[in-house]
Coordinates of N, CA and C in Angstrom, one line a residue:
M1 N 20.0 4.4 -3.3 CA 19.0 5.3 -2.9 C 17.8 5.2 -3.9
L2 N 16.6 4.9 -3.5 CA 15.5 4.9 -4.4 C 15.1 6.3 -4.8
R3 N 14.6 6.5 -6.0 CA 14.2 7.8 -6.4 C 13.0 8.4 -5.6
P4 N 12.8 9.7 -5.6 CA 11.7 10.3 -4.8 C 10.3 9.7 -5.1
F5 N 9.5 9.8 -4.0 CA 8.1 9.4 -4.1 C 7.4 10.3 -5.2
R6 N 6.5 9.6 -5.9 CA 5.6 10.4 -6.9 C 4.2 10.0 -6.6
T7 N 3.3 11.0 -6.8 CA 1.9 10.8 -6.4 C 1.1 10.1 -7.4
D8 N 1.7 9.7 -8.5 CA 1.0 9.0 -9.6 C 1.4 7.5 -9.7
E9 N 2.1 7.0 -8.6 CA 2.7 5.7 -8.7 C 1.9 4.6 -7.9
R10 N 2.1 3.4 -8.3 CA 1.6 2.2 -7.6 C 2.8 1.4 -7.2
W11 N 2.8 1.1 -5.9 CA 3.8 0.2 -5.3 C 3.2 -1.1 -4.9
L12 N 4.0 -2.2 -5.2 CA 3.6 -3.5 -4.7 C 4.8 -4.0 -3.8
I13 N 4.4 -4.3 -2.5 CA 5.4 -4.7 -1.5 C 5.0 -6.1 -1.1
T14 N 5.9 -7.1 -1.3 CA 5.5 -8.4 -1.0 C 6.6 -9.1 -0.1
G15 N 6.1 -10.1 0.6 CA 7.1 -10.8 1.5 C 6.3 -11.7 2.4
A16 N 6.9 -12.7 2.9 CA 6.3 -13.6 3.9 C 6.1 -12.9 5.2
S17 N 5.3 -13.4 6.1 CA 5.1 -12.8 7.4 C 6.4 -12.7 8.1
G18 N 6.7 -11.5 8.6 CA 7.9 -11.2 9.4 C 9.1 -10.8 8.5
S19 N 8.9 -10.6 7.2 CA 10.0 -10.3 6.3 C 10.4 -8.9 6.3
G20 N 9.4 -8.0 6.7 CA 9.7 -6.6 6.7 C 8.8 -5.8 5.8
K21 N 7.8 -6.4 5.1 CA 7.0 -5.6 4.2 C 6.1 -4.6 4.8
S22 N 5.6 -4.8 6.0 CA 4.7 -3.8 6.7 C 5.5 -2.6 7.1
V23 N 6.7 -2.8 7.6 CA 7.6 -1.7 7.9 C 7.9 -0.9 6.6
A24 N 8.1 -1.7 5.5 CA 8.4 -1.0 4.3 C 7.3 -0.1 3.8
G25 N 6.0 -0.7 4.0 CA 4.9 0.1 3.6 C 4.8 1.4 4.3
A26 N 5.0 1.4 5.6 CA 5.0 2.6 6.4 C 6.1 3.5 6.0
W27 N 7.3 3.0 5.7 CA 8.5 3.7 5.3 C 8.2 4.5 4.0
V28 N 7.5 3.8 3.1 CA 7.2 4.5 1.8 C 6.2 5.7 2.1
V29 N 5.2 5.5 2.9 CA 4.2 6.5 3.2 C 4.9 7.7 3.8
T30 N 5.9 7.5 4.6 CA 6.6 8.7 5.2 C 7.3 9.5 4.2
H31 N 7.5 9.0 3.0 CA 8.2 9.8 1.9 C 7.2 10.5 1.0
A32 N 5.9 10.3 1.3 CA 4.8 11.0 0.5 C 4.8 12.5 1.0
P33 N 4.2 13.3 0.2 CA 4.0 14.7 0.6 C 3.3 14.8 1.9
K34 N 3.8 15.8 2.8 CA 3.2 15.9 4.1 C 1.8 16.4 4.2
D35 N 1.3 16.9 3.1 CA -0.1 17.4 3.0 C -1.0 16.4 2.4
M36 N -0.6 15.2 2.2 CA -1.4 14.2 1.6 C -1.9 13.2 2.6
T37 N -3.2 13.0 2.6 CA -3.9 12.0 3.5 C -3.9 10.6 2.8
F38 N -3.6 9.6 3.6 CA -3.7 8.2 3.1 C -4.8 7.5 3.8
V39 N -5.5 6.7 3.1 CA -6.5 5.8 3.7 C -5.8 4.4 3.7
A40 N -5.6 3.9 5.0 CA -4.9 2.7 5.2 C -5.8 1.6 5.5
I41 N -5.9 0.5 4.7 CA -6.8 -0.6 4.9 C -6.0 -1.7 5.7
D42 N -6.3 -1.8 7.0 CA -5.6 -2.7 7.8 C -6.6 -3.9 8.0
S43 N -6.6 -4.8 7.0 CA -7.6 -5.9 7.0 C -7.3 -6.9 8.2
K44 N -6.1 -7.1 8.5 CA -5.8 -8.0 9.6 C -6.0 -7.4 11.0
R45 N -6.3 -6.1 11.0 CA -6.7 -5.4 12.2 C -5.6 -5.3 13.3
D46 N -4.3 -5.7 12.9 CA -3.3 -5.6 13.9 C -1.9 -5.1 13.2
G47 N -2.0 -4.6 12.0 CA -0.8 -4.3 11.3 C -0.3 -2.8 11.5
M48 N -1.2 -2.0 12.1 CA -0.8 -0.6 12.3 C -1.3 -0.1 13.7
P49 N -0.8 -0.8 14.7 CA -1.3 -0.5 16.1 C -1.1 0.9 16.6
A50 N -0.1 1.7 16.0 CA 0.2 3.0 16.5 C -0.9 4.0 16.0
L51 N -1.7 3.6 15.0 CA -2.6 4.6 14.4 C -4.0 4.3 14.8
R52 N -4.8 5.4 15.0 CA -6.2 5.3 15.4 C -7.0 4.6 14.3
A53 N -7.9 3.7 14.8 CA -8.7 2.9 13.9 C -10.1 3.6 13.6
Y54 N -10.5 3.4 12.4 CA -11.9 3.9 12.0 C -12.6 2.8 11.3
T55 N -13.9 2.8 11.3 CA -14.7 1.9 10.4 C -14.7 2.5 9.0
V56 N -15.2 1.7 8.1 CA -15.3 2.2 6.7 C -16.2 3.4 6.6
Q57 N -17.3 3.3 7.3 CA -18.3 4.4 7.3 C -17.7 5.7 7.9
Q58 N -16.9 5.5 9.0 CA -16.3 6.7 9.6 C -15.2 7.3 8.7
A59 N -14.5 6.5 8.0 CA -13.5 7.0 7.1 C -14.1 7.7 6.0
R60 N -15.2 7.3 5.5 CA -15.9 8.0 4.4 C -16.4 9.3 4.8
R61 N -17.0 9.4 6.0 CA -17.4 10.7 6.6 C -16.3 11.6 6.8
L62 N -15.2 11.1 7.2 CA -14.0 12.0 7.5 C -13.4 12.5 6.2
L63 N -13.4 11.7 5.1 CA -12.9 12.2 3.8 C -13.8 13.3 3.3
K64 N -15.1 13.2 3.5 CA -16.0 14.1 2.9 C -16.1 15.4 3.7
S65 N -15.7 15.4 5.0 CA -15.9 16.5 5.8 C -14.9 17.6 5.4
W66 N -15.4 18.9 5.3 CA -14.6 20.0 5.0 C -14.3 20.8 6.3
F67 N -14.8 20.3 7.4 CA -14.8 21.1 8.6 C -13.8 20.5 9.7
R68 N -13.2 19.4 9.4 CA -12.4 18.7 10.3 C -11.0 18.5 9.7
R69 N -10.0 18.7 10.5 CA -8.6 18.4 10.0 C -8.5 16.9 9.7
K70 N -7.8 16.6 8.7 CA -7.7 15.2 8.3 C -6.4 14.6 8.9
P71 N -6.5 13.4 9.5 CA -5.3 12.7 9.9 C -4.4 12.4 8.7
R72 N -3.1 12.3 9.0 CA -2.2 12.0 7.9 C -2.5 10.6 7.4
V73 N -2.9 9.7 8.3 CA -3.3 8.3 7.9 C -4.6 8.0 8.5
I74 N -5.6 7.7 7.7 CA -6.9 7.2 8.2 C -6.9 5.7 8.2
R75 N -6.7 5.1 9.3 CA -6.6 3.6 9.4 C -7.9 3.0 9.5
V76 N -8.3 2.2 8.5 CA -9.6 1.5 8.4 C -9.4 0.1 8.8
T77 N -10.1 -0.4 9.9 CA -10.0 -1.8 10.3 C -11.4 -2.4 10.1
P78 N -11.6 -2.9 8.8 CA -12.9 -3.4 8.5 C -13.3 -4.6 9.2
D79 N -14.6 -4.8 9.4 CA -15.2 -6.0 9.9 C -15.0 -7.1 8.9
P80 N -14.6 -8.3 9.4 CA -14.4 -9.4 8.4 C -15.6 -9.7 7.4
H81 N -16.8 -9.3 7.9 CA -18.0 -9.5 7.0 C -18.4 -8.2 6.3
E82 N -17.5 -7.2 6.3 CA -17.8 -6.0 5.6 C -18.3 -6.2 4.2
D83 N -19.4 -5.5 3.8 CA -19.9 -5.6 2.5 C -18.9 -5.1 1.5
A84 N -18.7 -5.8 0.4 CA -17.8 -5.3 -0.7 C -18.3 -4.0 -1.2
E85 N -19.6 -3.7 -1.2 CA -20.1 -2.4 -1.7 C -19.6 -1.3 -0.9
E86 N -19.4 -1.5 0.4 CA -18.9 -0.4 1.3 C -17.5 -0.1 0.9
F87 N -16.7 -1.1 0.7 CA -15.3 -0.9 0.3 C -15.3 -0.1 -1.1
D88 N -16.2 -0.5 -2.0 CA -16.2 0.1 -3.3 C -16.5 1.6 -3.2
A89 N -17.5 1.9 -2.3 CA -17.9 3.3 -2.0 C -16.7 4.1 -1.5
L90 N -15.9 3.5 -0.6 CA -14.8 4.1 0.0 C -13.7 4.4 -1.1
F91 N -13.5 3.5 -1.9 CA -12.5 3.7 -3.0 C -13.0 4.8 -4.0
A92 N -14.3 4.8 -4.2 CA -14.9 5.8 -5.1 C -14.7 7.2 -4.4
D93 N -14.9 7.3 -3.1 CA -14.7 8.6 -2.4 C -13.2 9.1 -2.5
I94 N -12.3 8.1 -2.5 CA -10.9 8.5 -2.6 C -10.6 9.1 -4.0
L95 N -11.2 8.5 -5.0 CA -11.0 9.0 -6.3 C -11.6 10.3 -6.5
D96 N -12.9 10.5 -6.0 CA -13.6 11.7 -6.1 C -12.8 12.9 -5.4
R97 N -12.2 12.6 -4.3 CA -11.5 13.6 -3.5 C -10.2 14.0 -4.2
G98 N -9.5 13.0 -4.8 CA -8.2 13.3 -5.4 C -7.2 13.6 -4.4
Y99 N -5.9 13.5 -4.8 CA -4.8 13.8 -4.0 C -4.9 13.1 -2.6
T100 N -5.2 11.8 -2.7 CA -5.4 11.0 -1.5 C -4.8 9.6 -1.8
G101 N -4.0 9.1 -0.9 CA -3.3 7.8 -1.1 C -4.1 6.7 -0.6
T102 N -3.8 5.5 -1.1 CA -4.4 4.3 -0.6 C -3.2 3.3 -0.2
W103 N -3.3 2.9 1.1 CA -2.2 2.0 1.6 C -2.9 0.7 2.1
I104 N -2.7 -0.4 1.4 CA -3.4 -1.7 1.7 C -2.4 -2.6 2.4
D105 N -2.6 -2.9 3.6 CA -1.6 -3.7 4.4 C -1.7 -5.2 4.0
E106 N -2.8 -5.7 3.6 CA -2.8 -7.1 3.1 C -3.8 -7.2 1.9
A107 N -3.3 -7.1 0.7 CA -4.1 -7.0 -0.5 C -5.0 -8.1 -0.8
Y108 N -4.6 -9.4 -0.4 CA -5.5 -10.5 -0.7 C -6.7 -10.5 0.1
M109 N -6.8 -9.7 1.2 CA -8.0 -9.7 2.0 C -9.0 -8.6 1.7
V110 N -8.6 -7.8 0.7 CA -9.5 -6.7 0.3 C -10.3 -7.1 -1.0
P111 N -11.6 -6.8 -0.9 CA -12.4 -7.2 -2.1 C -12.0 -6.6 -3.4
D112 N -12.0 -7.4 -4.4 CA -11.6 -6.9 -5.8 C -12.8 -6.3 -6.4
T113 N -13.0 -5.0 -6.2 CA -14.2 -4.2 -6.6 C -13.9 -3.4 -7.8
P114 N -14.9 -2.9 -8.5 CA -14.7 -2.0 -9.7 C -13.9 -0.8 -9.4
Y115 N -14.2 -0.1 -8.2 CA -13.4 1.1 -7.9 C -12.0 0.8 -7.4
L116 N -11.8 -0.3 -6.8 CA -10.4 -0.7 -6.5 C -9.6 -0.8 -7.8
R117 N -10.1 -1.5 -8.8 CA -9.4 -1.6 -10.1 C -9.3 -0.2 -10.7
H118 N -10.3 0.7 -10.5 CA -10.3 2.0 -11.1 C -9.2 2.9 -10.5
I119 N -9.0 2.7 -9.2 CA -7.9 3.4 -8.5 C -6.5 3.1 -9.1
F120 N -6.3 1.8 -9.3 CA -5.1 1.3 -9.9 C -4.9 1.8 -11.3
T121 N -6.0 1.7 -12.1 CA -5.8 2.0 -13.6 C -6.0 3.5 -13.9
A122 N -6.8 4.2 -13.2 CA -7.1 5.6 -13.6 C -6.8 6.6 -12.5
G123 N -6.4 6.2 -11.3 CA -6.1 7.1 -10.2 C -4.9 8.0 -10.4
R124 N -4.0 7.6 -11.4 CA -2.8 8.4 -11.5 C -3.1 9.9 -11.8
S125 N -4.1 10.1 -12.7 CA -4.4 11.5 -13.1 C -5.0 12.3 -12.0
A126 N -5.5 11.6 -11.0 CA -6.1 12.3 -9.8 C -5.1 12.4 -8.7
D127 N -3.8 12.0 -8.9 CA -2.8 12.0 -7.9 C -3.2 11.2 -6.7
C128 N -3.6 10.0 -7.0 CA -4.0 9.0 -6.0 C -3.0 7.8 -6.0
P129 N -1.9 7.9 -5.3 CA -1.0 6.8 -5.2 C -1.5 5.6 -4.5
V130 N -1.0 4.4 -4.8 CA -1.4 3.2 -4.1 C -0.2 2.5 -3.6
I131 N -0.2 2.0 -2.4 CA 0.8 1.1 -1.8 C 0.1 -0.1 -1.4
A132 N 0.4 -1.2 -2.1 CA -0.3 -2.5 -1.8 C 0.8 -3.5 -1.2
C133 N 0.5 -4.0 -0.1 CA 1.4 -5.0 0.6 C 0.7 -6.4 0.6
S134 N 1.4 -7.4 0.4 CA 0.8 -8.8 0.5 C 1.9 -9.8 0.7
Q135 N 1.5 -10.8 1.5 CA 2.4 -12.0 1.7 C 2.1 -13.1 0.7
R136 N 1.1 -13.0 -0.1 CA 0.7 -14.0 -1.1 C 0.4 -13.4 -2.4
P137 N 1.4 -13.0 -3.2 CA 1.1 -12.4 -4.5 C 0.2 -13.3 -5.4
V138 N 0.3 -14.6 -5.2 CA -0.5 -15.5 -6.1 C -2.0 -15.3 -5.8
D139 N -2.4 -14.7 -4.7 CA -3.8 -14.6 -4.3 C -4.4 -13.2 -4.5
I140 N -3.6 -12.2 -4.9 CA -4.1 -10.8 -5.0 C -4.6 -10.5 -6.4
P141 N -5.5 -9.6 -6.6 CA -6.0 -9.2 -7.9 C -4.8 -8.9 -8.9
R142 N -5.0 -9.3 -10.1 CA -3.9 -9.1 -11.1 C -3.6 -7.7 -11.3
V143 N -4.6 -6.8 -11.1 CA -4.3 -5.4 -11.4 C -3.3 -4.8 -10.4
C144 N -3.2 -5.4 -9.2 CA -2.2 -4.9 -8.2 C -0.8 -5.1 -8.7
I145 N -0.6 -6.1 -9.5 CA 0.7 -6.4 -10.0 C 0.9 -5.7 -11.4
S146 N 0.0 -5.9 -12.3 CA 0.1 -5.4 -13.6 C 0.3 -3.9 -13.7
E147 N -0.4 -3.1 -12.7 CA -0.3 -1.7 -12.7 C 0.8 -1.1 -11.9
A148 N 1.5 -2.0 -11.1 CA 2.6 -1.5 -10.3 C 3.7 -1.0 -11.1
S149 N 4.3 0.2 -10.6 CA 5.4 0.8 -11.2 C 6.7 0.6 -10.4
R150 N 6.5 0.2 -9.1 CA 7.6 0.0 -8.2 C 7.3 -1.3 -7.4
F151 N 8.3 -2.2 -7.3 CA 8.2 -3.4 -6.6 C 9.3 -3.5 -5.5
M152 N 8.9 -3.9 -4.3 CA 9.8 -4.3 -3.3 C 9.5 -5.7 -2.9
V153 N 10.4 -6.6 -3.2 CA 10.1 -8.0 -3.0 C 11.0 -8.6 -1.9
F154 N 10.4 -8.8 -0.7 CA 11.1 -9.4 0.4 C 11.1 -10.9 0.3
R155 N 11.6 -11.6 1.3 CA 11.6 -13.0 1.2 C 10.3 -13.7 1.0
L156 N 10.1 -14.5 0.0 CA 8.9 -15.2 -0.3 C 9.2 -16.7 -0.2
L157 N 8.5 -17.4 0.6 CA 8.8 -18.9 0.8 C 8.2 -19.8 -0.3
D158 N 7.0 -19.4 -0.8 CA 6.3 -20.2 -1.8 C 6.8 -19.9 -3.2
V159 N 7.3 -20.9 -3.9 CA 7.8 -20.7 -5.3 C 6.7 -20.1 -6.2
K160 N 5.4 -20.5 -5.9 CA 4.3 -20.0 -6.8 C 4.2 -18.5 -6.7
D161 N 4.5 -17.9 -5.5 CA 4.4 -16.5 -5.4 C 5.6 -15.8 -6.2
R162 N 6.8 -16.4 -6.1 CA 7.9 -15.9 -6.8 C 7.7 -16.0 -8.3
E163 N 7.0 -17.1 -8.7 CA 6.8 -17.4 -10.1 C 5.8 -16.3 -10.7
R164 N 4.8 -15.9 -9.9 CA 3.9 -15.0 -10.4 C 4.5 -13.6 -10.6
L165 N 5.4 -13.2 -9.7 CA 6.1 -11.9 -9.8 C 7.1 -11.9 -11.0
A166 N 7.6 -13.1 -11.3 CA 8.6 -13.2 -12.3 C 8.1 -12.8 -13.7
G167 N 6.7 -12.9 -13.8 CA 6.1 -12.5 -15.1 C 6.0 -11.0 -15.3
F168 N 6.3 -10.2 -14.2 CA 6.2 -8.8 -14.3 C 7.5 -8.0 -13.9
T169 N 8.5 -8.8 -13.4 CA 9.7 -8.2 -13.0 C 10.9 -9.0 -13.6
P170 N 12.1 -8.4 -13.5 CA 13.3 -9.2 -14.0 C 13.8 -10.3 -13.1
F171 N 13.1 -10.5 -12.0 CA 13.5 -11.5 -11.0 C 13.1 -12.9 -11.3
S172 N 14.0 -13.8 -11.1 CA 13.7 -15.2 -11.4 C 12.9 -15.8 -10.2
K173 N 12.1 -16.9 -10.5 CA 11.3 -17.5 -9.5 C 12.2 -18.2 -8.5
H174 N 13.5 -18.4 -8.8 CA 14.5 -19.1 -7.9 C 15.2 -18.1 -7.1
Q175 N 15.0 -16.8 -7.3 CA 15.8 -15.7 -6.7 C 15.2 -15.4 -5.3
T176 N 16.0 -15.5 -4.2 CA 15.6 -15.2 -2.9 C 16.5 -14.2 -2.3
V177 N 16.2 -13.7 -1.1 CA 17.0 -12.7 -0.4 C 17.1 -13.1 1.1
D178 N 18.1 -12.5 1.7 CA 18.3 -12.7 3.2 C 17.1 -12.0 3.9
R179 N 17.0 -12.3 5.2 CA 15.9 -11.7 5.9 C 16.0 -10.2 6.0
F180 N 14.9 -9.5 5.8 CA 14.8 -8.1 5.8 C 15.5 -7.4 4.6
H181 N 16.2 -8.1 3.7 CA 16.7 -7.5 2.5 C 15.5 -7.6 1.5
F182 N 15.7 -6.9 0.4 CA 14.6 -6.9 -0.6 C 15.1 -6.7 -2.0
L183 N 14.4 -7.2 -3.0 CA 14.6 -6.9 -4.4 C 13.8 -5.8 -4.8
Y184 N 14.4 -4.9 -5.5 CA 13.7 -3.6 -6.0 C 13.6 -3.6 -7.5
Y185 N 12.5 -3.2 -8.0 CA 12.3 -3.0 -9.4 C 11.5 -1.8 -9.7
D186 N 12.0 -0.9 -10.5 CA 11.3 0.3 -10.9 C 11.1 0.2 -12.4
S187 N 9.8 -0.1 -12.8 CA 9.5 -0.3 -14.2 C 9.5 1.0 -15.0
V188 N 9.5 2.1 -14.4 CA 9.6 3.4 -15.1 C 11.0 3.7 -15.5
E189 N 11.9 3.6 -14.6 CA 13.3 3.8 -14.8 C 14.1 2.6 -15.3
M190 N 13.4 1.5 -15.3 CA 14.0 0.2 -15.6 C 15.3 -0.1 -14.7
D191 N 15.1 0.2 -13.5 CA 16.1 0.0 -12.5 C 15.8 -1.2 -11.6
S192 N 16.8 -2.0 -11.3 CA 16.5 -3.1 -10.4 C 17.8 -3.5 -9.6
G193 N 17.6 -4.2 -8.5 CA 18.8 -4.6 -7.7 C 18.3 -5.1 -6.3
E194 N 19.3 -5.5 -5.6 CA 19.0 -6.0 -4.2 C 19.5 -5.0 -3.2
Y195 N 18.6 -4.7 -2.2 CA 18.9 -3.7 -1.2 C 19.0 -4.3 0.2
A196 N 19.8 -3.6 1.0 CA 19.9 -4.0 2.4 C 18.7 -3.6 3.2
P197 N 18.5 -4.0 4.4 CA 17.3 -3.7 5.1 C 17.1 -2.2 5.3
I198 N 15.8 -1.8 5.3 CA 15.4 -0.4 5.6 C 15.8 -0.1 7.0
P199 N 16.4 1.1 7.2 CA 16.8 1.5 8.6 C 15.6 1.3 9.6
F200 N 15.8 0.7 10.7 CA 14.8 0.4 11.7 C 14.4 1.7 12.4
R201 N 13.1 2.1 12.3 CA 12.5 3.1 13.1 C 11.1 2.8 13.3
D202 N 10.4 3.5 14.2 CA 9.0 3.3 14.3 C 8.3 4.3 13.4
Y203 N 8.1 3.9 12.1 CA 7.6 4.8 11.1 C 6.1 5.1 11.4
Q204 N 5.4 4.2 12.0 CA 4.0 4.5 12.3 C 3.9 5.7 13.2
Q205 N 4.7 5.8 14.2 CA 4.7 6.9 15.1 C 4.9 8.2 14.3
E206 N 5.7 8.2 13.3 CA 6.0 9.4 12.4 C 4.8 9.8 11.6
L207 N 3.8 8.8 11.4 CA 2.7 9.1 10.6 C 1.5 9.5 11.4
K208 N 1.6 9.6 12.7 CA 0.5 10.0 13.6 C 0.4 11.5 13.4
G209 N -0.8 12.1 13.7 CA -1.0 13.5 13.6 C -1.8 13.8 12.3
Y210 N -1.8 15.1 11.9 CA -2.6 15.6 10.9 C -1.8 16.1 9.7
V211 N -2.5 16.2 8.6 CA -1.7 16.8 7.4 C -1.4 18.3 7.6
R212 N -0.4 18.7 7.0 CA 0.0 20.1 7.2 C -0.8 21.0 6.2

């Protein structure tokens, strides 16, 4: 059993397409406090079909509004040509608001902006957790790996991806797992091991609705 969710942590969830990482991301969010809103960046625009989609501008207005109930997850489906400055402004709003999570479904598709790095490095004190998912760890910003306190590593097919993670975890670049199993590393508790698949449920349906 993994230890309870903490609002000052950064998770990195990696795995090839179809390995279970997106399900794991939703599963982690279901363990966050029920009164915390998450901004979910669905760069592929198809990773969170159960959740209502917003543009970056709509998400920013929603975060700033004091007169509307906040969805538990604000799913942002950015345009492929979205300006990096718009992303940076969204990340700045998350930090300014505090007690707001960031869930990135494909980290290599999100611009590496100053406030993204700031969320990873300074967002702990604002209770702004981050859950970053990626199928290509070799292509994501280094800060997503170096600042992670918890790792869930599903099957990775490219040895270069496993090699990059080996520099930050106790796992070897030669170490692989069965489908839907994952390697877990907690850098705070120095705990690691291989885990069986996460129980199958429609976790996105559980994340619909509003914060309590």
